[in-house]
PDB file of C-alpha atoms in Angstrom:
ATOM      1  CA  UNK A1186      21.504 -10.422  62.461  1.00 62.00           C
ATOM      2  CA  UNK A1187      24.332 -10.540  64.270  1.00 65.00           C
ATOM      3  CA  UNK A1188      22.743  -7.444  66.317  1.00 78.00           C
ATOM      4  CA  UNK A1189      19.501  -9.354  66.860  1.00 80.00           C
ATOM      5  CA  UNK A1190      20.678 -12.166  68.497  1.00 89.00           C
ATOM      6  CA  UNK A1191      23.163 -10.269  70.863  1.00 91.00           C
ATOM      7  CA  UNK A1192      20.567  -8.672  72.170  1.00 92.00           C
ATOM      8  CA  UNK A1193      17.488 -11.332  72.177  1.00 94.00           C
ATOM      9  CA  UNK A1194      20.845 -13.811  74.147  1.00 94.00           C
ATOM     10  CA  UNK A1195      21.310 -10.705  76.472  1.00 92.00           C
ATOM     11  CA  UNK A1196      17.731 -10.764  76.730  1.00 93.00           C
ATOM     12  CA  UNK A1197      17.328 -14.364  77.223  1.00 94.00           C
ATOM     13  CA  UNK A1198      20.120 -14.193  79.790  1.00 93.00           C
ATOM     14  CA  UNK A1199      18.756 -11.892  82.466  1.00 91.00           C
ATOM     15  CA  UNK A1200      15.556 -13.946  81.926  1.00 91.00           C
ATOM     16  CA  UNK A1201      17.189 -17.409  82.731  1.00 91.00           C
ATOM     17  CA  UNK A1202      18.884 -15.294  85.920  1.00 88.00           C
ATOM     18  CA  UNK A1203      15.825 -14.477  87.417  1.00 83.00           C
ATOM     19  CA  UNK A1204      15.732 -15.575  90.816  1.00 75.00           C
ATOM     20  CA  UNK A1205      11.294 -17.342  89.826  1.00 78.00           C
ATOM     21  CA  UNK A1206      12.056 -19.196  86.891  1.00 82.00           C
ATOM     22  CA  UNK A1207       9.932 -22.376  86.551  1.00 83.00           C
ATOM     23  CA  UNK A1208      12.132 -24.905  84.786  1.00 85.00           C
ATOM     24  CA  UNK A1209      10.485 -27.917  82.430  1.00 84.00           C
ATOM     25  CA  UNK A1210      11.887 -30.238  84.410  1.00 79.00           C
ATOM     26  CA  UNK A1211      11.126 -28.966  87.791  1.00 69.00           C
ATOM     27  CA  UNK A1212       9.663 -31.734  90.094  1.00 56.00           C
ATOM     28  CA  UNK A1213       5.877 -31.162  90.713  1.00 45.00           C
ATOM     29  CA  UNK A1214       4.503 -31.092  94.115  1.00 41.00           C
ATOM     30  CA  UNK A1215       1.349 -32.608  95.950  1.00 34.00           C
ATOM     31  CA  UNK A1216       0.526 -32.775  92.367  1.00 38.00           C
ATOM     32  CA  UNK A1217      -0.145 -29.264  90.901  1.00 37.00           C
ATOM     33  CA  UNK A1218       1.680 -28.104  87.954  1.00 46.00           C
ATOM     34  CA  UNK A1219       4.076 -24.694  88.554  1.00 52.00           C
ATOM     35  CA  UNK A1220       3.252 -21.585  86.698  1.00 60.00           C
ATOM     36  CA  UNK A1221       5.413 -19.914  85.136  1.00 67.00           C
ATOM     37  CA  UNK A1222       5.859 -16.350  86.687  1.00 73.00           C
ATOM     38  CA  UNK A1223       4.477 -13.009  84.966  1.00 77.00           C
ATOM     39  CA  UNK A1224       8.087 -11.815  83.982  1.00 85.00           C
ATOM     40  CA  UNK A1225       8.625 -14.930  82.204  1.00 88.00           C
ATOM     41  CA  UNK A1226       5.730 -15.546  80.073  1.00 89.00           C
ATOM     42  CA  UNK A1227       5.876 -12.122  79.083  1.00 91.00           C
ATOM     43  CA  UNK A1228       9.555 -12.589  78.239  1.00 93.00           C
ATOM     44  CA  UNK A1229       8.118 -15.207  76.103  1.00 94.00           C
ATOM     45  CA  UNK A1230       5.130 -13.818  74.556  1.00 94.00           C
ATOM     46  CA  UNK A1231       7.412 -10.422  73.467  1.00 93.00           C
ATOM     47  CA  UNK A1232       9.772 -12.579  71.716  1.00 95.00           C
ATOM     48  CA  UNK A1233       7.235 -15.582  70.014  1.00 94.00           C
ATOM     49  CA  UNK A1234       6.442 -11.254  67.953  1.00 94.00           C
ATOM     50  CA  UNK A1235      10.250 -11.944  66.350  1.00 93.00           C
ATOM     51  CA  UNK A1236      11.284 -15.679  66.831  1.00 95.00           C
ATOM     52  CA  UNK A1237       9.870 -16.660  63.388  1.00 95.00           C
ATOM     53  CA  UNK A1238      11.759 -13.643  61.273  1.00 94.00           C
ATOM     54  CA  UNK A1239      14.581 -14.592  63.860  1.00 94.00           C
ATOM     55  CA  UNK A1240      14.904 -17.651  62.933  1.00 96.00           C
ATOM     56  CA  UNK A1241      14.289 -17.225  59.306  1.00 95.00           C
ATOM     57  CA  UNK A1242      17.338 -14.938  58.702  1.00 94.00           C
ATOM     58  CA  UNK A1243      19.616 -16.623  60.474  1.00 95.00           C
ATOM     59  CA  UNK A1244      23.004 -18.254  58.511  1.00 95.00           C
ATOM     60  CA  UNK A1245      25.583 -20.290  59.709  1.00 95.00           C
ATOM     61  CA  UNK A1246      27.313 -17.334  61.717  1.00 94.00           C
ATOM     62  CA  UNK A1247      24.159 -17.299  64.262  1.00 95.00           C
ATOM     63  CA  UNK A1248      25.231 -21.698  64.666  1.00 96.00           C
ATOM     64  CA  UNK A1249      25.366 -21.114  68.163  1.00 96.00           C
ATOM     65  CA  UNK A1250      22.964 -18.691  68.953  1.00 96.00           C
ATOM     66  CA  UNK A1251      20.094 -20.895  67.437  1.00 97.00           C
ATOM     67  CA  UNK A1252      21.243 -23.197  69.687  1.00 97.00           C
ATOM     68  CA  UNK A1253      21.614 -21.369  72.802  1.00 97.00           C
ATOM     69  CA  UNK A1254      17.947 -20.067  72.528  1.00 97.00           C
ATOM     70  CA  UNK A1255      16.681 -23.145  71.432  1.00 97.00           C
ATOM     71  CA  UNK A1256      18.003 -24.556  75.363  1.00 96.00           C
ATOM     72  CA  UNK A1257      16.434 -21.593  76.743  1.00 95.00           C
ATOM     73  CA  UNK A1258      12.999 -22.434  75.075  1.00 95.00           C
ATOM     74  CA  UNK A1259      13.780 -26.095  76.480  1.00 94.00           C
ATOM     75  CA  UNK A1260      14.357 -25.674  79.770  1.00 92.00           C
ATOM     76  CA  UNK A1261      11.504 -23.392  80.486  1.00 91.00           C
ATOM     77  CA  UNK A1262       9.382 -25.087  78.642  1.00 91.00           C
ATOM     78  CA  UNK A1263       8.388 -23.847  75.550  1.00 94.00           C
ATOM     79  CA  UNK A1264       8.621 -26.630  73.126  1.00 95.00           C
ATOM     80  CA  UNK A1265       7.188 -25.773  69.911  1.00 96.00           C
ATOM     81  CA  UNK A1266       9.957 -22.698  69.964  1.00 96.00           C
ATOM     82  CA  UNK A1267      12.521 -24.449  71.360  1.00 97.00           C
ATOM     83  CA  UNK A1268      12.126 -27.477  68.188  1.00 98.00           C
ATOM     84  CA  UNK A1269      11.676 -23.954  65.715  1.00 98.00           C
ATOM     85  CA  UNK A1270      15.406 -22.850  67.036  1.00 98.00           C
ATOM     86  CA  UNK A1271      16.336 -26.824  66.761  1.00 98.00           C
ATOM     87  CA  UNK A1272      14.999 -27.470  63.566  1.00 98.00           C
ATOM     88  CA  UNK A1273      16.930 -24.050  62.109  1.00 98.00           C
ATOM     89  CA  UNK A1274      20.434 -24.886  63.576  1.00 98.00           C
ATOM     90  CA  UNK A1275      19.882 -28.527  62.243  1.00 98.00           C
ATOM     91  CA  UNK A1276      19.067 -27.294  58.854  1.00 98.00           C
ATOM     92  CA  UNK A1277      22.151 -24.641  58.647  1.00 98.00           C
ATOM     93  CA  UNK A1278      24.566 -27.380  59.858  1.00 97.00           C
ATOM     94  CA  UNK A1279      23.617 -30.334  57.509  1.00 97.00           C
ATOM     95  CA  UNK A1280      23.838 -27.823  54.594  1.00 97.00           C
ATOM     96  CA  UNK A1281      27.280 -27.059  55.625  1.00 97.00           C
ATOM     97  CA  UNK A1282      28.799 -30.258  56.546  1.00 96.00           C
ATOM     98  CA  UNK A1283      26.543 -32.468  55.643  1.00 96.00           C
ATOM     99  CA  UNK A1284      23.486 -35.042  57.021  1.00 95.00           C
ATOM    100  CA  UNK A1285      25.998 -37.624  57.574  1.00 94.00           C
ATOM    101  CA  UNK A1286      28.933 -35.367  59.532  1.00 97.00           C
ATOM    102  CA  UNK A1287      28.854 -36.081  63.393  1.00 96.00           C
ATOM    103  CA  UNK A1288      28.004 -32.409  64.438  1.00 96.00           C
ATOM    104  CA  UNK A1289      24.722 -32.674  62.015  1.00 97.00           C
ATOM    105  CA  UNK A1290      24.350 -35.875  64.406  1.00 97.00           C
ATOM    106  CA  UNK A1291      25.323 -33.905  67.122  1.00 95.00           C
ATOM    107  CA  UNK A1292      22.222 -31.508  66.253  1.00 97.00           C
ATOM    108  CA  UNK A1293      19.562 -34.094  65.291  1.00 97.00           C
ATOM    109  CA  UNK A1294      20.363 -35.897  69.242  1.00 95.00           C
ATOM    110  CA  UNK A1295      19.257 -32.261  70.299  1.00 95.00           C
ATOM    111  CA  UNK A1296      16.368 -31.994  68.289  1.00 97.00           C
ATOM    112  CA  UNK A1297      15.923 -35.945  69.442  1.00 97.00           C
ATOM    113  CA  UNK A1298      15.734 -35.192  73.013  1.00 94.00           C
ATOM    114  CA  UNK A1299      13.118 -32.443  73.194  1.00 95.00           C
ATOM    115  CA  UNK A1300      10.996 -34.836  71.027  1.00 96.00           C
ATOM    116  CA  UNK A1301      11.411 -37.303  73.734  1.00 93.00           C
ATOM    117  CA  UNK A1302      11.117 -35.117  76.505  1.00 89.00           C
ATOM    118  CA  UNK A1303       7.922 -34.205  75.099  1.00 91.00           C
ATOM    119  CA  UNK A1304       6.459 -37.924  74.935  1.00 91.00           C
ATOM    120  CA  UNK A1305       7.458 -37.684  70.917  1.00 94.00           C
ATOM    121  CA  UNK A1306       9.190 -40.135  71.018  1.00 94.00           C
ATOM    122  CA  UNK A1307       8.210 -42.129  67.483  1.00 94.00           C
ATOM    123  CA  UNK A1308      10.098 -38.546  65.984  1.00 97.00           C
ATOM    124  CA  UNK A1309      12.684 -39.505  68.290  1.00 97.00           C
ATOM    125  CA  UNK A1310      13.319 -42.700  67.599  1.00 98.00           C
ATOM    126  CA  UNK A1311      14.173 -42.224  63.143  1.00 98.00           C
ATOM    127  CA  UNK A1312      16.217 -38.777  64.417  1.00 97.00           C
ATOM    128  CA  UNK A1313      18.120 -41.556  66.912  1.00 97.00           C
ATOM    129  CA  UNK A1314      18.711 -44.080  64.907  1.00 98.00           C
ATOM    130  CA  UNK A1315      20.342 -41.391  61.981  1.00 97.00           C
ATOM    131  CA  UNK A1316      22.848 -40.711  64.644  1.00 97.00           C
ATOM    132  CA  UNK A1317      23.703 -43.996  65.219  1.00 97.00           C
ATOM    133  CA  UNK A1318      24.425 -44.484  61.460  1.00 97.00           C
ATOM    134  CA  UNK A1319      26.644 -41.705  61.599  1.00 97.00           C
ATOM    135  CA  UNK A1320      28.151 -42.582  64.945  1.00 96.00           C
ATOM    136  CA  UNK A1321      29.096 -45.936  63.726  1.00 95.00           C
ATOM    137  CA  UNK A1322      30.086 -44.883  60.219  1.00 94.00           C
ATOM    138  CA  UNK A1323      32.398 -42.212  61.390  1.00 94.00           C
ATOM    139  CA  UNK A1324      33.475 -43.441  64.974  1.00 93.00           C
ATOM    140  CA  UNK A1325      32.961 -47.340  65.794  1.00 87.00           C
ATOM    141  CA  UNK A1326      30.694 -49.999  67.549  1.00 88.00           C
ATOM    142  CA  UNK A1327      32.399 -49.104  71.039  1.00 87.00           C
ATOM    143  CA  UNK A1328      32.662 -45.039  71.467  1.00 90.00           C
ATOM    144  CA  UNK A1329      30.946 -43.861  74.047  1.00 85.00           C
ATOM    145  CA  UNK A1330      28.719 -41.691  71.599  1.00 89.00           C
ATOM    146  CA  UNK A1331      27.621 -44.787  70.306  1.00 93.00           C
ATOM    147  CA  UNK A1332      27.012 -46.572  73.126  1.00 91.00           C
ATOM    148  CA  UNK A1333      24.929 -43.717  74.606  1.00 90.00           C
ATOM    149  CA  UNK A1334      22.729 -43.539  71.482  1.00 94.00           C
ATOM    150  CA  UNK A1335      22.076 -47.098  71.639  1.00 95.00           C
ATOM    151  CA  UNK A1336      20.899 -46.278  75.004  1.00 94.00           C
ATOM    152  CA  UNK A1337      19.166 -43.691  73.793  1.00 95.00           C
ATOM    153  CA  UNK A1338      16.632 -45.443  71.611  1.00 97.00           C
ATOM    154  CA  UNK A1339      16.622 -48.817  74.683  1.00 97.00           C
ATOM    155  CA  UNK A1340      14.849 -45.950  75.955  1.00 96.00           C
ATOM    156  CA  UNK A1341      12.190 -44.438  73.740  1.00 97.00           C
ATOM    157  CA  UNK A1342      11.567 -48.116  72.582  1.00 97.00           C
ATOM    158  CA  UNK A1343      10.820 -49.013  76.070  1.00 96.00           C
ATOM    159  CA  UNK A1344       8.779 -45.772  76.423  1.00 95.00           C
ATOM    160  CA  UNK A1345       6.597 -47.017  72.975  1.00 96.00           C
ATOM    161  CA  UNK A1346       6.457 -50.692  74.300  1.00 96.00           C
ATOM    162  CA  UNK A1347       8.671 -52.052  71.563  1.00 97.00           C
ATOM    163  CA  UNK A1348      10.237 -54.506  74.199  1.00 96.00           C
ATOM    164  CA  UNK A1349      12.598 -56.579  72.106  1.00 97.00           C
ATOM    165  CA  UNK A1350      13.799 -53.494  70.363  1.00 97.00           C
ATOM    166  CA  UNK A1351      14.336 -51.552  73.748  1.00 97.00           C
ATOM    167  CA  UNK A1352      16.320 -55.026  75.095  1.00 96.00           C
ATOM    168  CA  UNK A1353      18.869 -54.729  72.146  1.00 97.00           C
ATOM    169  CA  UNK A1354      19.926 -51.775  71.432  1.00 96.00           C
ATOM    170  CA  UNK A1355      20.432 -51.852  75.949  1.00 95.00           C
ATOM    171  CA  UNK A1356      22.840 -54.722  75.589  1.00 94.00           C
ATOM    172  CA  UNK A1357      24.595 -52.971  72.935  1.00 94.00           C
ATOM    173  CA  UNK A1358      25.208 -50.193  74.672  1.00 92.00           C
ATOM    174  CA  UNK A1359      26.947 -51.931  77.487  1.00 88.00           C
ATOM    175  CA  UNK A1360      26.160 -49.441  80.391  1.00 85.00           C
ATOM    176  CA  UNK A1361      24.791 -52.529  82.520  1.00 74.00           C
ATOM    177  CA  UNK A1362      28.414 -53.168  82.662  1.00 59.00           C
ATOM    178  CA  UNK A1363      29.703 -50.212  84.057  1.00 54.00           C
ATOM    179  CA  UNK A1364      29.515 -49.306  87.430  1.00 47.00           C
ATOM    180  CA  UNK A1365      28.993 -45.854  89.191  1.00 48.00           C
ATOM    181  CA  UNK A1366      31.200 -43.439  88.266  1.00 46.00           C
ATOM    182  CA  UNK A1367      33.152 -41.664  90.748  1.00 48.00           C
ATOM    183  CA  UNK A1368      32.408 -37.737  91.873  1.00 43.00           C
ATOM    184  CA  UNK A1369      31.806 -35.552  89.212  1.00 43.00           C
ATOM    185  CA  UNK A1370      32.745 -31.567  89.940  1.00 46.00           C
ATOM    186  CA  UNK A1371      32.417 -28.512  88.066  1.00 45.00           C
ATOM    187  CA  UNK A1372      36.006 -29.388  86.584  1.00 42.00           C
ATOM    188  CA  UNK A1373      34.401 -32.140  84.775  1.00 52.00           C
ATOM    189  CA  UNK A1374      31.090 -31.380  83.347  1.00 61.00           C
ATOM    190  CA  UNK A1375      32.349 -33.549  79.986  1.00 66.00           C
ATOM    191  CA  UNK A1376      31.070 -36.978  82.802  1.00 75.00           C
ATOM    192  CA  UNK A1377      27.479 -35.812  83.543  1.00 83.00           C
ATOM    193  CA  UNK A1378      25.394 -37.278  80.963  1.00 83.00           C
ATOM    194  CA  UNK A1379      27.355 -40.924  81.138  1.00 82.00           C
ATOM    195  CA  UNK A1380      27.077 -40.197  84.764  1.00 85.00           C
ATOM    196  CA  UNK A1381      23.382 -39.919  84.370  1.00 89.00           C
ATOM    197  CA  UNK A1382      22.791 -42.740  81.623  1.00 89.00           C
ATOM    198  CA  UNK A1383      24.679 -45.221  84.591  1.00 88.00           C
ATOM    199  CA  UNK A1384      22.319 -44.285  87.141  1.00 91.00           C
ATOM    200  CA  UNK A1385      19.411 -44.488  84.423  1.00 93.00           C
ATOM    201  CA  UNK A1386      20.758 -47.594  82.418  1.00 92.00           C
ATOM    202  CA  UNK A1387      20.500 -49.276  86.802  1.00 91.00           C
ATOM    203  CA  UNK A1388      17.332 -48.209  87.007  1.00 93.00           C
ATOM    204  CA  UNK A1389      16.780 -49.879  83.077  1.00 94.00           C
ATOM    205  CA  UNK A1390      17.557 -52.808  84.620  1.00 92.00           C
ATOM    206  CA  UNK A1391      15.447 -52.710  87.513  1.00 92.00           C
ATOM    207  CA  UNK A1392      12.246 -52.144  85.358  1.00 93.00           C
ATOM    208  CA  UNK A1393      11.705 -48.605  87.015  1.00 94.00           C
ATOM    209  CA  UNK A1394      11.303 -46.849  83.594  1.00 95.00           C
ATOM    210  CA  UNK A1395       9.622 -43.947  84.461  1.00 94.00           C
ATOM    211  CA  UNK A1396      13.414 -43.299  86.887  1.00 94.00           C
ATOM    212  CA  UNK A1397      14.927 -44.086  84.077  1.00 95.00           C
ATOM    213  CA  UNK A1398      13.262 -41.475  82.073  1.00 93.00           C
ATOM    214  CA  UNK A1399      13.402 -38.741  84.731  1.00 92.00           C
ATOM    215  CA  UNK A1400      17.135 -39.245  84.891  1.00 92.00           C
ATOM    216  CA  UNK A1401      17.657 -39.418  81.308  1.00 91.00           C
ATOM    217  CA  UNK A1402      15.718 -36.127  81.153  1.00 89.00           C
ATOM    218  CA  UNK A1403      18.146 -34.424  83.481  1.00 90.00           C
ATOM    219  CA  UNK A1404      20.967 -35.040  80.346  1.00 89.00           C
ATOM    220  CA  UNK A1405      19.666 -31.176  79.535  1.00 90.00           C
ATOM    221  CA  UNK A1406      21.067 -30.093  82.430  1.00 91.00           C
ATOM    222  CA  UNK A1407      24.671 -30.745  80.769  1.00 89.00           C
ATOM    223  CA  UNK A1408      23.422 -28.976  77.635  1.00 90.00           C
ATOM    224  CA  UNK A1409      21.999 -26.102  79.328  1.00 92.00           C
ATOM    225  CA  UNK A1410      25.807 -25.519  81.148  1.00 91.00           C
ATOM    226  CA  UNK A1411      27.544 -25.586  77.358  1.00 92.00           C
ATOM    227  CA  UNK A1412      25.093 -23.080  76.287  1.00 94.00           C
ATOM    228  CA  UNK A1413      24.414 -21.210  79.600  1.00 94.00           C
ATOM    229  CA  UNK A1414      27.593 -21.769  81.675  1.00 90.00           C
ATOM    230  CA  UNK A1415      27.683 -20.102  84.925  1.00 85.00           C
ATOM    231  CA  UNK A1416      24.010 -19.029  84.890  1.00 89.00           C
ATOM    232  CA  UNK A1417      21.517 -18.999  87.547  1.00 90.00           C
ATOM    233  CA  UNK A1418      19.177 -21.887  85.234  1.00 90.00           C
ATOM    234  CA  UNK A1419      21.633 -24.606  86.183  1.00 90.00           C
ATOM    235  CA  UNK A1420      22.684 -23.562  89.523  1.00 91.00           C
ATOM    236  CA  UNK A1421      18.732 -24.860  89.383  1.00 90.00           C
ATOM    237  CA  UNK A1422      18.566 -27.722  87.371  1.00 91.00           C
ATOM    238  CA  UNK A1423      21.131 -29.013  89.644  1.00 91.00           C
ATOM    239  CA  UNK A1424      18.716 -28.757  92.732  1.00 92.00           C
ATOM    240  CA  UNK A1425      16.312 -30.515  90.835  1.00 92.00           C
ATOM    241  CA  UNK A1426      18.782 -33.018  89.917  1.00 93.00           C
ATOM    242  CA  UNK A1427      20.128 -33.471  93.707  1.00 94.00           C
ATOM    243  CA  UNK A1428      16.040 -33.545  94.570  1.00 94.00           C
ATOM    244  CA  UNK A1429      15.329 -36.327  91.997  1.00 94.00           C
ATOM    245  CA  UNK A1430      18.712 -38.722  93.606  1.00 94.00           C
ATOM    246  CA  UNK A1431      17.030 -38.070  96.499  1.00 94.00           C
ATOM    247  CA  UNK A1432      13.935 -39.184  95.746  1.00 93.00           C
ATOM    248  CA  UNK A1433      15.337 -42.555  93.859  1.00 93.00           C
ATOM    249  CA  UNK A1434      17.375 -43.434  96.903  1.00 93.00           C
ATOM    250  CA  UNK A1435      20.665 -42.590  94.923  1.00 93.00           C
ATOM    251  CA  UNK A1436      21.782 -40.933  98.261  1.00 93.00           C
ATOM    252  CA  UNK A1437      25.808 -40.745  96.775  1.00 90.00           C
ATOM    253  CA  UNK A1438      24.533 -38.531  94.037  1.00 91.00           C
ATOM    254  CA  UNK A1439      22.068 -36.368  95.741  1.00 93.00           C
ATOM    255  CA  UNK A1440      24.736 -35.872  98.462  1.00 93.00           C
ATOM    256  CA  UNK A1441      27.075 -34.621  95.293  1.00 90.00           C
ATOM    257  CA  UNK A1442      24.654 -32.901  93.613  1.00 92.00           C
ATOM    258  CA  UNK A1443      23.555 -30.604  96.590  1.00 94.00           C
ATOM    259  CA  UNK A1444      27.634 -29.681  96.987  1.00 93.00           C
ATOM    260  CA  UNK A1445      27.346 -28.940  93.180  1.00 90.00           C
ATOM    261  CA  UNK A1446      24.835 -26.921  93.707  1.00 93.00           C
ATOM    262  CA  UNK A1447      25.988 -24.967  96.941  1.00 94.00           C
ATOM    263  CA  UNK A1448      29.201 -24.234  94.920  1.00 92.00           C
ATOM    264  CA  UNK A1449      27.450 -22.632  91.850  1.00 91.00           C
ATOM    265  CA  UNK A1450      24.649 -21.030  94.266  1.00 92.00           C
ATOM    266  CA  UNK A1451      27.529 -19.798  96.399  1.00 93.00           C
ATOM    267  CA  UNK A1452      29.496 -18.573  92.910  1.00 91.00           C
ATOM    268  CA  UNK A1453      26.457 -16.130  91.870  1.00 90.00           C
ATOM    269  CA  UNK A1454      25.250 -14.929  95.083  1.00 90.00           C
ATOM    270  CA  UNK A1455      25.751 -13.987  98.724  1.00 92.00           C
ATOM    271  CA  UNK A1456      25.478 -17.298 101.320  1.00 93.00           C
ATOM    272  CA  UNK A1457      22.646 -15.535 103.383  1.00 93.00           C
ATOM    273  CA  UNK A1458      21.070 -15.133  99.970  1.00 91.00           C
ATOM    274  CA  UNK A1459      17.034 -16.950 100.345  1.00 90.00           C
ATOM    275  CA  UNK A1460      17.803 -18.896  97.126  1.00 89.00           C
ATOM    276  CA  UNK A1461      20.894 -20.094  98.387  1.00 93.00           C
ATOM    277  CA  UNK A1462      19.786 -20.752 102.262  1.00 94.00           C
ATOM    278  CA  UNK A1463      16.982 -23.128 100.326  1.00 92.00           C
ATOM    279  CA  UNK A1464      19.685 -24.993  99.220  1.00 94.00           C
ATOM    280  CA  UNK A1465      21.400 -25.354 102.475  1.00 95.00           C
ATOM    281  CA  UNK A1466      18.506 -26.458 103.823  1.00 95.00           C
ATOM    282  CA  UNK A1467      17.825 -28.828 101.718  1.00 94.00           C
ATOM    283  CA  UNK A1468      21.496 -30.271 101.691  1.00 95.00           C
ATOM    284  CA  UNK A1469      21.229 -30.016 105.585  1.00 95.00           C
ATOM    285  CA  UNK A1470      18.218 -32.150 106.049  1.00 94.00           C
ATOM    286  CA  UNK A1471      19.328 -34.424 103.301  1.00 94.00           C
ATOM    287  CA  UNK A1472      22.431 -34.987 105.091  1.00 95.00           C
ATOM    288  CA  UNK A1473      20.481 -35.535 109.130  1.00 93.00           C
ATOM    289  CA  UNK A1474      18.338 -38.240 107.036  1.00 92.00           C
ATOM    290  CA  UNK A1475      20.892 -40.343 105.417  1.00 88.00           C
ATOM    291  CA  UNK A1476      22.691 -39.963 109.524  1.00 84.00           C
ATOM    292  CA  UNK A1477      20.188 -41.246 110.672  1.00 65.00           C
ATOM    293  CA  UNK A1478      19.859 -44.239 108.209  1.00 64.00           C
ATOM    294  CA  UNK A1479      22.685 -45.581 109.044  1.00 59.00           C
ATOM    295  CA  UNK A1480      23.612 -48.605 111.035  1.00 54.00           C
ATOM    296  CA  UNK A1481      25.800 -47.249 114.179  1.00 49.00           C
TER     297      UNK A1481
END
């Protein structure tokens, strides 16, 4: 099974580094959904043919591979397949460590995040609540994981119009008292989820739920960087995040993420590469626009 996964992971990595890759968190322009390139579509058609047996035969030794494949499928909008990989990983870790272990809570949140991303909030809520109970029992009410999980529940309940419970979990997250965090760089990726959560909390307090949810959805970038470090898919996702922050008026964060994107792309390709040049042009346009807005 290890050999089968190794080959599949290698093919997946090549697909994720394809210049024409389309991401599920890609911004939609002019009201038109992006279409996956033929190579991407062909890859997932091929994967669909053998993924069920790959997943069914997976053992605990394949846990990391299962998760990496789940992340890849989620990033590319193959949500049904991502769910299968995530579910198998969760079942294996629960059998090994128990349903109330911290490891199980982490994998449960991966699945819950997928459900939230695809508008299945009612299915995500029980999973997030189970993880919250685990964090409270094994950590404490003030631990960062507990607070972030409260905020995840706040957004989920808000999406189903349960305002009372949404507000209760938001207050318990205490993210409203968190000031904007200092810059995140490639050496401190662990700070990215909290930074995005704190920005999403600002939007939540402003009752701009859609903008809050969009920021929250981009927490998948941290998961992607852990599963596929140093890959083009992470650099492209960061570029999307920079564009999103700019559209929401978060200029400091937009500039920060543009610089991170350029750094990552510069490590992956020559600076005269068209992909790098597109991001550079976006960053230069951003700098010009923000400088023009500053008072003399």
